[in-house]
Short mmCIF file of C-alpha atoms and ligand atoms in Angstrom, two decimals:
data_model
loop_
_atom_site.label_atom_id
_atom_site.label_comp_id
_atom_site.label_asym_id
_atom_site.label_seq_id
_atom_site.Cartn_x
_atom_site.Cartn_y
_atom_site.Cartn_z
CA MET A 164 0.00 0.00 0.00
CA ASN A 165 1.19 3.48 -0.83
CA LYS A 166 -1.47 5.64 0.71
CA ILE A 167 -3.38 5.09 3.97
CA GLY A 168 -5.76 7.05 6.21
CA VAL A 169 -6.20 7.29 9.96
CA LEU A 170 -9.25 8.40 11.95
CA THR A 171 -10.54 8.41 15.53
CA SER A 172 -14.15 7.38 16.20
CA GLY A 173 -16.61 7.08 19.10
CA GLY A 174 -15.75 8.47 22.53
CA ASP A 175 -12.29 10.05 22.70
CA ALA A 176 -9.66 8.60 25.03
CA PRO A 177 -6.32 9.87 26.34
CA GLY A 178 -3.57 8.31 24.22
CA MET A 179 -5.45 8.56 20.93
CA ASN A 180 -3.04 11.33 19.89
CA ALA A 181 -0.08 9.11 20.70
CA ALA A 182 -1.62 6.45 18.45
CA ILE A 183 -2.18 8.95 15.60
CA ARG A 184 1.44 10.09 15.90
CA SER A 185 2.68 6.52 15.83
CA VAL A 186 0.57 5.64 12.76
CA VAL A 187 1.71 8.73 10.86
CA ARG A 188 5.41 8.38 11.62
CA MET A 189 5.50 4.61 11.07
CA ALA A 190 3.73 5.06 7.71
CA LEU A 191 6.19 7.77 6.67
CA THR A 192 9.08 5.55 7.73
CA LYS A 193 7.67 2.82 5.47
CA GLY A 194 7.55 5.29 2.56
CA MET A 195 3.74 5.52 2.57
CA GLU A 196 1.64 8.66 2.25
CA VAL A 197 -0.76 9.15 5.16
CA PHE A 198 -3.92 11.20 5.47
CA GLY A 199 -5.61 12.21 8.69
CA ILE A 200 -9.41 12.03 8.44
CA ARG A 201 -11.22 14.51 10.68
CA LYS A 202 -14.33 13.77 12.78
CA GLY A 203 -14.36 9.99 12.50
CA TYR A 204 -16.61 8.24 9.99
CA ALA A 205 -18.52 11.49 9.38
CA GLY A 206 -15.30 13.01 8.02
CA LEU A 207 -14.64 9.95 5.89
CA LEU A 208 -18.09 10.30 4.31
CA ASN A 209 -17.58 14.00 3.72
CA GLY A 210 -14.00 13.88 2.42
CA MET A 211 -12.41 15.70 5.38
CA PHE A 212 -8.84 14.57 4.61
CA VAL A 213 -5.64 16.29 5.69
CA GLU A 214 -2.28 15.14 4.35
CA MET A 215 0.05 14.44 7.26
CA ASN A 216 3.80 14.84 7.50
CA ALA A 217 6.12 14.21 10.42
CA ARG A 218 5.49 17.74 11.77
CA SER A 219 1.69 17.38 11.59
CA VAL A 220 1.91 15.21 14.70
CA SER A 221 4.48 17.28 16.61
CA ASP A 222 3.56 18.22 20.19
CA ILE A 223 0.52 15.96 20.45
CA LEU A 224 2.00 12.93 22.23
CA HIS A 225 1.26 14.38 25.66
CA ARG A 226 -2.18 15.82 24.89
CA GLY A 227 -5.54 14.29 25.81
CA GLY A 228 -8.47 14.13 23.39
CA THR A 229 -7.85 13.63 19.69
CA VAL A 230 -6.45 16.27 17.35
CA LEU A 231 -8.37 14.64 14.49
CA GLN A 232 -11.58 14.99 16.54
CA SER A 233 -14.18 12.27 16.78
CA SER A 234 -17.87 11.74 16.18
CA ARG A 235 -20.72 9.29 16.38
CA CYS A 236 -22.09 8.87 12.86
CA PRO A 237 -25.42 6.99 12.54
CA GLU A 238 -25.28 7.12 8.70
CA PHE A 239 -22.30 4.82 8.84
CA CYS A 240 -24.34 2.00 10.40
CA GLU A 241 -26.20 1.68 7.04
CA ARG A 242 -24.70 -0.29 4.16
CA ASP A 243 -25.11 2.68 1.80
CA GLY A 244 -23.06 4.83 4.16
CA VAL A 245 -20.21 2.31 4.18
CA LYS A 246 -20.30 2.00 0.35
CA LYS A 247 -20.18 5.76 -0.02
CA ALA A 248 -17.20 5.93 2.36
CA VAL A 249 -15.30 3.34 0.33
CA GLU A 250 -15.96 5.34 -2.86
CA VAL A 251 -14.73 8.55 -1.22
CA ALA A 252 -11.57 6.77 -0.04
CA ARG A 253 -10.97 5.31 -3.52
CA ARG A 254 -11.31 8.71 -5.14
CA MET A 255 -8.62 9.98 -2.77
CA GLY A 256 -6.42 7.00 -3.61
CA ILE A 257 -6.60 5.70 -0.01
CA GLU A 258 -5.80 1.96 -0.04
CA GLY A 259 -6.03 1.16 3.66
CA LEU A 260 -7.35 2.69 6.88
CA VAL A 261 -6.54 2.70 10.59
CA VAL A 262 -9.54 3.27 12.89
CA ILE A 263 -8.84 4.16 16.52
CA GLY A 264 -11.98 3.63 18.62
CA GLY A 265 -14.18 1.16 20.47
CA ASP A 266 -16.34 -1.80 19.52
CA GLY A 267 -18.90 0.25 17.57
CA SER A 268 -16.09 1.73 15.48
CA PHE A 269 -14.71 -1.77 14.86
CA ARG A 270 -18.03 -2.93 13.40
CA GLY A 271 -17.71 -0.07 10.95
CA ALA A 272 -14.09 -1.09 10.28
CA ARG A 273 -15.21 -4.60 9.46
CA ASP A 274 -17.88 -3.33 7.07
CA LEU A 275 -15.27 -1.19 5.31
CA SER A 276 -12.94 -4.19 4.96
CA LEU A 277 -15.76 -6.31 3.51
CA GLU A 278 -16.58 -3.54 1.02
CA GLY A 279 -12.97 -3.55 -0.18
CA LEU A 280 -11.12 -1.02 1.98
CA PRO A 281 -8.70 -2.98 4.22
CA THR A 282 -9.10 -1.51 7.69
CA VAL A 283 -7.30 -2.15 10.97
CA GLY A 284 -8.77 -1.22 14.37
CA ILE A 285 -6.82 0.05 17.37
CA PRO A 286 -8.72 -0.14 20.70
CA GLY A 287 -9.03 3.36 22.14
CA THR A 288 -11.57 3.72 24.95
CA ILE A 289 -11.36 4.42 28.67
CA ASP A 290 -13.86 1.61 29.34
CA ASN A 291 -11.45 -1.31 28.70
CA ASP A 292 -14.46 -3.21 27.36
CA ILE A 293 -12.88 -4.84 24.29
CA GLY A 294 -12.72 -8.57 24.95
CA CYS A 295 -9.69 -9.48 22.85
CA THR A 296 -7.21 -7.09 24.48
CA ASP A 297 -5.87 -7.01 28.02
CA SER A 298 -6.01 -3.23 27.96
CA THR A 299 -7.36 -0.40 25.79
CA ILE A 300 -5.70 2.95 25.14
CA GLY A 301 -6.98 5.45 27.71
CA PHE A 302 -7.93 2.99 30.45
CA ASP A 303 -4.80 3.53 32.53
CA THR A 304 -5.04 7.33 32.27
CA ALA A 305 -8.71 7.28 33.27
CA LEU A 306 -7.83 5.10 36.28
CA ASN A 307 -5.24 7.63 37.40
CA THR A 308 -7.61 10.56 36.89
CA VAL A 309 -10.31 8.82 38.92
CA LYS A 310 -7.75 7.85 41.58
CA ASP A 311 -6.75 11.54 41.98
CA ALA A 312 -10.40 12.59 42.26
CA ILE A 313 -11.30 9.92 44.82
CA ASP A 314 -8.22 10.69 46.94
CA LYS A 315 -9.48 14.29 47.13
CA ILE A 316 -13.00 13.19 48.00
CA ARG A 317 -11.54 11.04 50.77
CA ASP A 318 -9.84 14.11 52.30
CA THR A 319 -13.14 15.89 52.75
CA ALA A 320 -15.09 12.73 53.66
CA GLN A 321 -12.61 12.07 56.47
CA SER A 322 -12.79 15.66 57.75
CA HIS A 323 -16.57 15.44 58.08
CA GLU A 324 -16.79 11.73 58.95
CA ARG A 325 -18.97 11.18 55.91
CA CYS A 326 -19.66 8.42 53.48
CA SER A 327 -19.12 9.11 49.76
CA VAL A 328 -20.71 7.29 46.88
CA ILE A 329 -18.72 7.90 43.70
CA GLU A 330 -20.10 7.00 40.28
CA VAL A 331 -17.53 6.37 37.56
CA MET A 332 -17.74 5.78 33.80
CA GLY A 333 -17.28 2.50 31.96
CA ARG A 334 -20.49 2.15 29.95
CA GLY A 335 -21.64 -1.47 30.53
CA ALA A 336 -18.32 -2.53 32.05
CA GLY A 337 -17.06 -2.20 35.62
CA TYR A 338 -13.29 -2.17 35.03
CA ILE A 339 -12.73 1.43 36.07
CA ALA A 340 -14.89 0.99 39.19
CA ALA A 341 -13.35 -2.32 40.26
CA TYR A 342 -9.73 -1.15 39.82
CA VAL A 343 -10.07 2.23 41.52
CA ALA A 344 -12.05 0.73 44.39
CA VAL A 345 -8.96 -1.34 45.20
CA ALA A 346 -6.50 1.46 44.48
CA CYS A 347 -8.39 3.99 46.62
CA GLY A 348 -9.34 1.72 49.50
CA ALA A 349 -13.10 1.81 48.97
CA GLU A 350 -15.40 -0.42 51.03
CA ALA A 351 -17.02 -1.82 47.90
CA ALA A 352 -17.13 -1.72 44.09
CA ILE A 353 -20.65 -2.03 42.71
CA ILE A 354 -20.23 -3.22 39.13
CA PRO A 355 -22.43 -4.69 36.39
CA GLU A 356 -20.38 -7.90 36.30
CA LYS A 357 -21.42 -8.90 39.82
CA SER A 358 -24.90 -8.83 41.34
CA PHE A 359 -25.11 -7.06 44.69
CA ASP A 360 -27.30 -6.97 47.74
CA PHE A 361 -27.75 -3.44 49.16
CA ASP A 362 -27.85 -4.50 52.81
CA GLN A 363 -25.05 -7.03 52.67
CA ASP A 364 -22.64 -5.41 50.21
CA ILE A 365 -23.11 -1.72 51.03
CA LEU A 366 -24.78 -1.15 54.41
CA GLN A 367 -23.06 -3.90 56.36
CA PRO A 368 -19.48 -2.86 55.55
CA ILE A 369 -20.32 0.73 56.49
CA ILE A 370 -21.98 -0.21 59.80
CA GLU A 371 -19.32 -2.80 60.72
CA GLY A 372 -16.56 -0.37 59.69
CA LYS A 373 -17.94 2.30 62.00
CA LYS A 374 -17.90 -0.15 64.90
CA ARG A 375 -14.23 -0.84 64.14
CA GLY A 376 -13.45 2.88 64.29
CA LYS A 377 -13.68 3.90 60.63
CA GLU A 378 -14.38 7.58 60.14
CA ASN A 379 -15.11 7.69 56.43
CA ASN A 380 -16.45 5.30 53.82
CA LEU A 381 -16.14 5.17 50.05
CA ILE A 382 -18.45 3.21 47.78
CA VAL A 383 -17.54 3.16 44.07
CA VAL A 384 -20.42 2.56 41.67
CA ALA A 385 -20.04 1.86 37.95
CA GLU A 386 -22.34 3.89 35.71
CA GLY A 387 -23.55 0.58 34.26
CA VAL A 388 -25.25 0.01 37.64
CA GLY A 389 -25.99 3.70 38.28
CA GLY A 390 -28.34 5.09 40.92
CA SER A 391 -25.58 6.63 43.06
CA VAL A 392 -27.72 9.55 44.26
CA GLU A 393 -30.49 7.23 45.47
CA MET A 394 -27.90 4.91 47.04
CA ALA A 395 -26.44 7.83 49.00
CA GLN A 396 -29.91 8.75 50.33
CA ARG A 397 -30.61 5.18 51.36
CA ILE A 398 -27.24 4.86 53.11
CA GLU A 399 -27.84 8.08 55.08
CA GLU A 400 -31.36 7.01 56.08
CA ALA A 401 -30.26 3.54 57.15
CA THR A 402 -27.04 4.43 58.99
CA GLY A 403 -27.46 8.03 60.11
CA ILE A 404 -24.06 8.77 58.53
CA GLU A 405 -24.05 11.88 56.35
CA THR A 406 -23.57 10.68 52.78
CA ARG A 407 -22.79 12.51 49.53
CA ALA A 408 -22.93 11.30 45.96
CA THR A 409 -20.47 12.44 43.28
CA ILE A 410 -20.84 11.58 39.61
CA LEU A 411 -17.37 12.18 38.16
CA GLY A 412 -18.48 12.51 34.51
CA HIS A 413 -16.34 13.61 31.59
CA ILE A 414 -13.32 14.66 33.62
CA GLN A 415 -12.49 10.94 33.34
CA ARG A 416 -12.03 11.17 29.58
CA GLY A 417 -9.55 14.06 29.50
CA GLY A 418 -5.98 14.75 30.50
CA SER A 419 -2.46 13.91 29.49
CA PRO A 420 -1.99 10.17 28.89
CA THR A 421 0.11 8.12 31.30
CA VAL A 422 3.36 6.47 30.21
CA THR A 423 1.51 3.15 30.06
CA ASP A 424 -1.06 4.54 27.60
CA ARG A 425 1.59 6.36 25.52
CA MET A 426 3.58 3.14 25.22
CA LEU A 427 0.51 1.06 24.36
CA ALA A 428 -0.66 3.58 21.76
CA SER A 429 2.80 3.86 20.19
CA ARG A 430 3.20 0.09 19.96
CA MET A 431 -0.30 -0.50 18.60
CA GLY A 432 0.03 2.28 16.01
CA MET A 433 3.22 0.78 14.61
CA HIS A 434 1.68 -2.69 14.50
CA ALA A 435 -1.42 -1.44 12.65
CA VAL A 436 0.68 0.21 9.97
CA GLN A 437 2.85 -2.88 9.60
CA LEU A 438 -0.30 -4.92 8.88
CA LEU A 439 -1.51 -2.51 6.20
CA TYR A 440 2.00 -2.32 4.74
CA GLU A 441 1.78 -6.10 4.29
CA GLY A 442 -1.65 -5.70 2.67
CA ILE A 443 -3.54 -7.15 5.65
CA GLY A 444 -6.89 -5.64 6.74
CA ASN A 445 -9.94 -6.60 8.80
CA ARG A 446 -7.85 -6.95 12.00
CA ILE A 447 -8.03 -5.59 15.54
CA VAL A 448 -4.71 -4.84 17.20
CA ALA A 449 -4.57 -6.05 20.82
CA VAL A 450 -2.15 -6.56 23.70
CA LYS A 451 -1.92 -9.98 25.32
CA ASN A 452 0.56 -10.65 28.12
CA ASN A 453 2.48 -7.53 27.08
CA THR A 454 2.81 -8.74 23.48
CA ILE A 455 1.14 -6.85 20.61
CA VAL A 456 -1.01 -9.23 18.56
CA ASP A 457 -3.95 -8.95 16.13
CA TYR A 458 -7.25 -10.75 15.52
CA ASP A 459 -9.86 -10.97 12.80
CA ILE A 460 -12.29 -8.15 13.69
CA LEU A 461 -15.37 -10.34 14.19
CA GLU A 462 -13.43 -12.94 16.17
CA GLY A 463 -11.88 -10.22 18.30
CA LEU A 464 -15.26 -8.61 18.98
CA ALA A 465 -16.76 -11.98 19.94
CA MET A 466 -14.04 -12.67 22.51
CA LYS A 467 -15.12 -12.19 26.11
CA LYS A 468 -12.89 -11.26 28.98
CA SER A 469 -14.13 -11.91 32.45
CA MET A 470 -12.94 -9.90 35.37
CA HIS A 471 -11.00 -12.01 37.83
CA ASN A 472 -12.98 -12.85 40.95
CA ASP A 473 -10.11 -11.71 43.11
CA ILE A 474 -10.27 -8.20 41.62
CA MET A 475 -14.06 -8.05 42.06
CA ASN A 476 -13.78 -9.01 45.72
CA MET A 477 -10.49 -7.34 46.68
CA ALA A 478 -11.90 -3.98 47.75
CA SER A 479 -14.32 -5.55 50.23
CA ILE A 480 -11.65 -7.80 51.75
CA LEU A 481 -8.95 -5.12 52.05
CA SER A 482 -11.23 -2.42 53.47
CA LEU A 483 -11.43 -4.33 56.77
P1 ADP B 585 -17.20 3.20 20.17
O1 ADP B 585 -16.44 2.98 18.91
O2 ADP B 585 -16.42 3.97 21.19
O3 ADP B 585 -17.81 1.93 20.69
P2 ADP B 585 -19.81 3.96 19.14
O4 ADP B 585 -20.46 2.69 19.55
O5 ADP B 585 -20.54 5.24 19.34
O6 ADP B 585 -18.40 4.20 19.86
O7 ADP B 585 -19.44 3.80 17.58
C1 ADP B 585 -18.75 4.83 16.89
C2 ADP B 585 -19.25 4.90 15.47
O8 ADP B 585 -18.98 3.65 14.80
C3 ADP B 585 -20.75 5.08 15.30
O9 ADP B 585 -21.15 6.42 15.42
C4 ADP B 585 -20.97 4.58 13.89
O10 ADP B 585 -20.57 5.54 12.95
C5 ADP B 585 -19.99 3.40 13.83
N1 ADP B 585 -20.70 2.16 14.15
C6 ADP B 585 -21.19 1.78 15.34
N2 ADP B 585 -21.84 0.60 15.26
C7 ADP B 585 -21.75 0.22 13.97
C8 ADP B 585 -22.24 -0.91 13.25
N3 ADP B 585 -22.92 -1.89 13.85
N4 ADP B 585 -21.96 -0.97 11.92
C9 ADP B 585 -21.27 0.01 11.32
N5 ADP B 585 -20.80 1.10 11.95
C10 ADP B 585 -21.03 1.22 13.26
O1 F6P B 586 -17.04 4.98 26.00
C1 F6P B 586 -16.49 6.02 26.73
C2 F6P B 586 -17.56 6.72 27.54
O2 F6P B 586 -16.97 7.79 28.25
C3 F6P B 586 -18.35 5.81 28.49
O3 F6P B 586 -17.63 5.52 29.67
C4 F6P B 586 -19.60 6.63 28.71
O4 F6P B 586 -20.68 5.79 29.02
C5 F6P B 586 -19.80 7.29 27.37
O5 F6P B 586 -18.56 7.26 26.68
C6 F6P B 586 -20.28 8.71 27.46
O6 F6P B 586 -20.53 9.15 26.17
P1 F6P B 586 -20.84 10.68 25.81
O7 F6P B 586 -19.52 11.40 25.84
O8 F6P B 586 -21.42 10.61 24.44
O9 F6P B 586 -21.76 11.20 26.86
#
């Protein structure tokens, strides 16, 4: 391939810029021309192409968000939309595409490959909800952002001897909630992967903790379970302990990527370009046991990863 494109799609994630940089510079190193496509699949449909050189990706490695911008594009879920996109790419002479995004974006990437535009997906989402990869770009940064926020909430909760219920992102997955609950010493992580009993899993640890001399309590709730405001009210009513709910929101998606995410993005970007250089499309790049690998898109999407029981239960055990 002589000419490829790169776009970011779906929710942005810290480290997407590091991936764009890696794709551009690896492609240039291989002697390929590379075009950045703005605003995800919407930009592909509307011909929003920008030719990239080595300097186009200067000073972006450390920045959150995506310099190419992203979008959610319903038109692309229709076959006609995908066909139109392939025609636009052909007219521009684009022979292959790298899509940085989540599972929705990968379904689009598969459709493009089937319609004749070889496309490789790189997992970029804070949710870590792509089954075939141990980690997604942005997950580690989001964990650190949430960790900073919860540490601050703990300061004030301790000063007022309060309980705090903190709702974190993750869409249908509880990875962010389960990991930060351990890292921040919460009493419990309430996640979609594990059913919970309000009295046993939330009230009891708070009441027992108070008897053992605890002066603050943290409960982390994944947005996939939700209801943090109501939970806080119920905790206060049942225990008499003043309780506040905080929904962290989009702060979790921003910020400078961690070293872990910069490394992952840089490695995955190079691997994606290597695949296209060899004429291979319809793949998802993944990391398994610290090795960069790739899977057929449909197979990769069908793979399930289950959260280890020890991680799901760690917060409750260690908050003794
Ligand atoms: P993410 O990629 O983070 O999961 P979305 O699910 O919003 O985010 O998907 C991003 C975009 O990918 C959508 O706006 C749409 O353009 C495209 N997409 C999503 N699902 C499909 C699908 N089933 N077929 C084709 N394209 C899709
Ligand atoms: O997929 C990333 C994510 O931040 C999810 O954690 C969250 O559910 C969703 O995107 C929020 O999407 P939006 O930015 O469209 O509100």
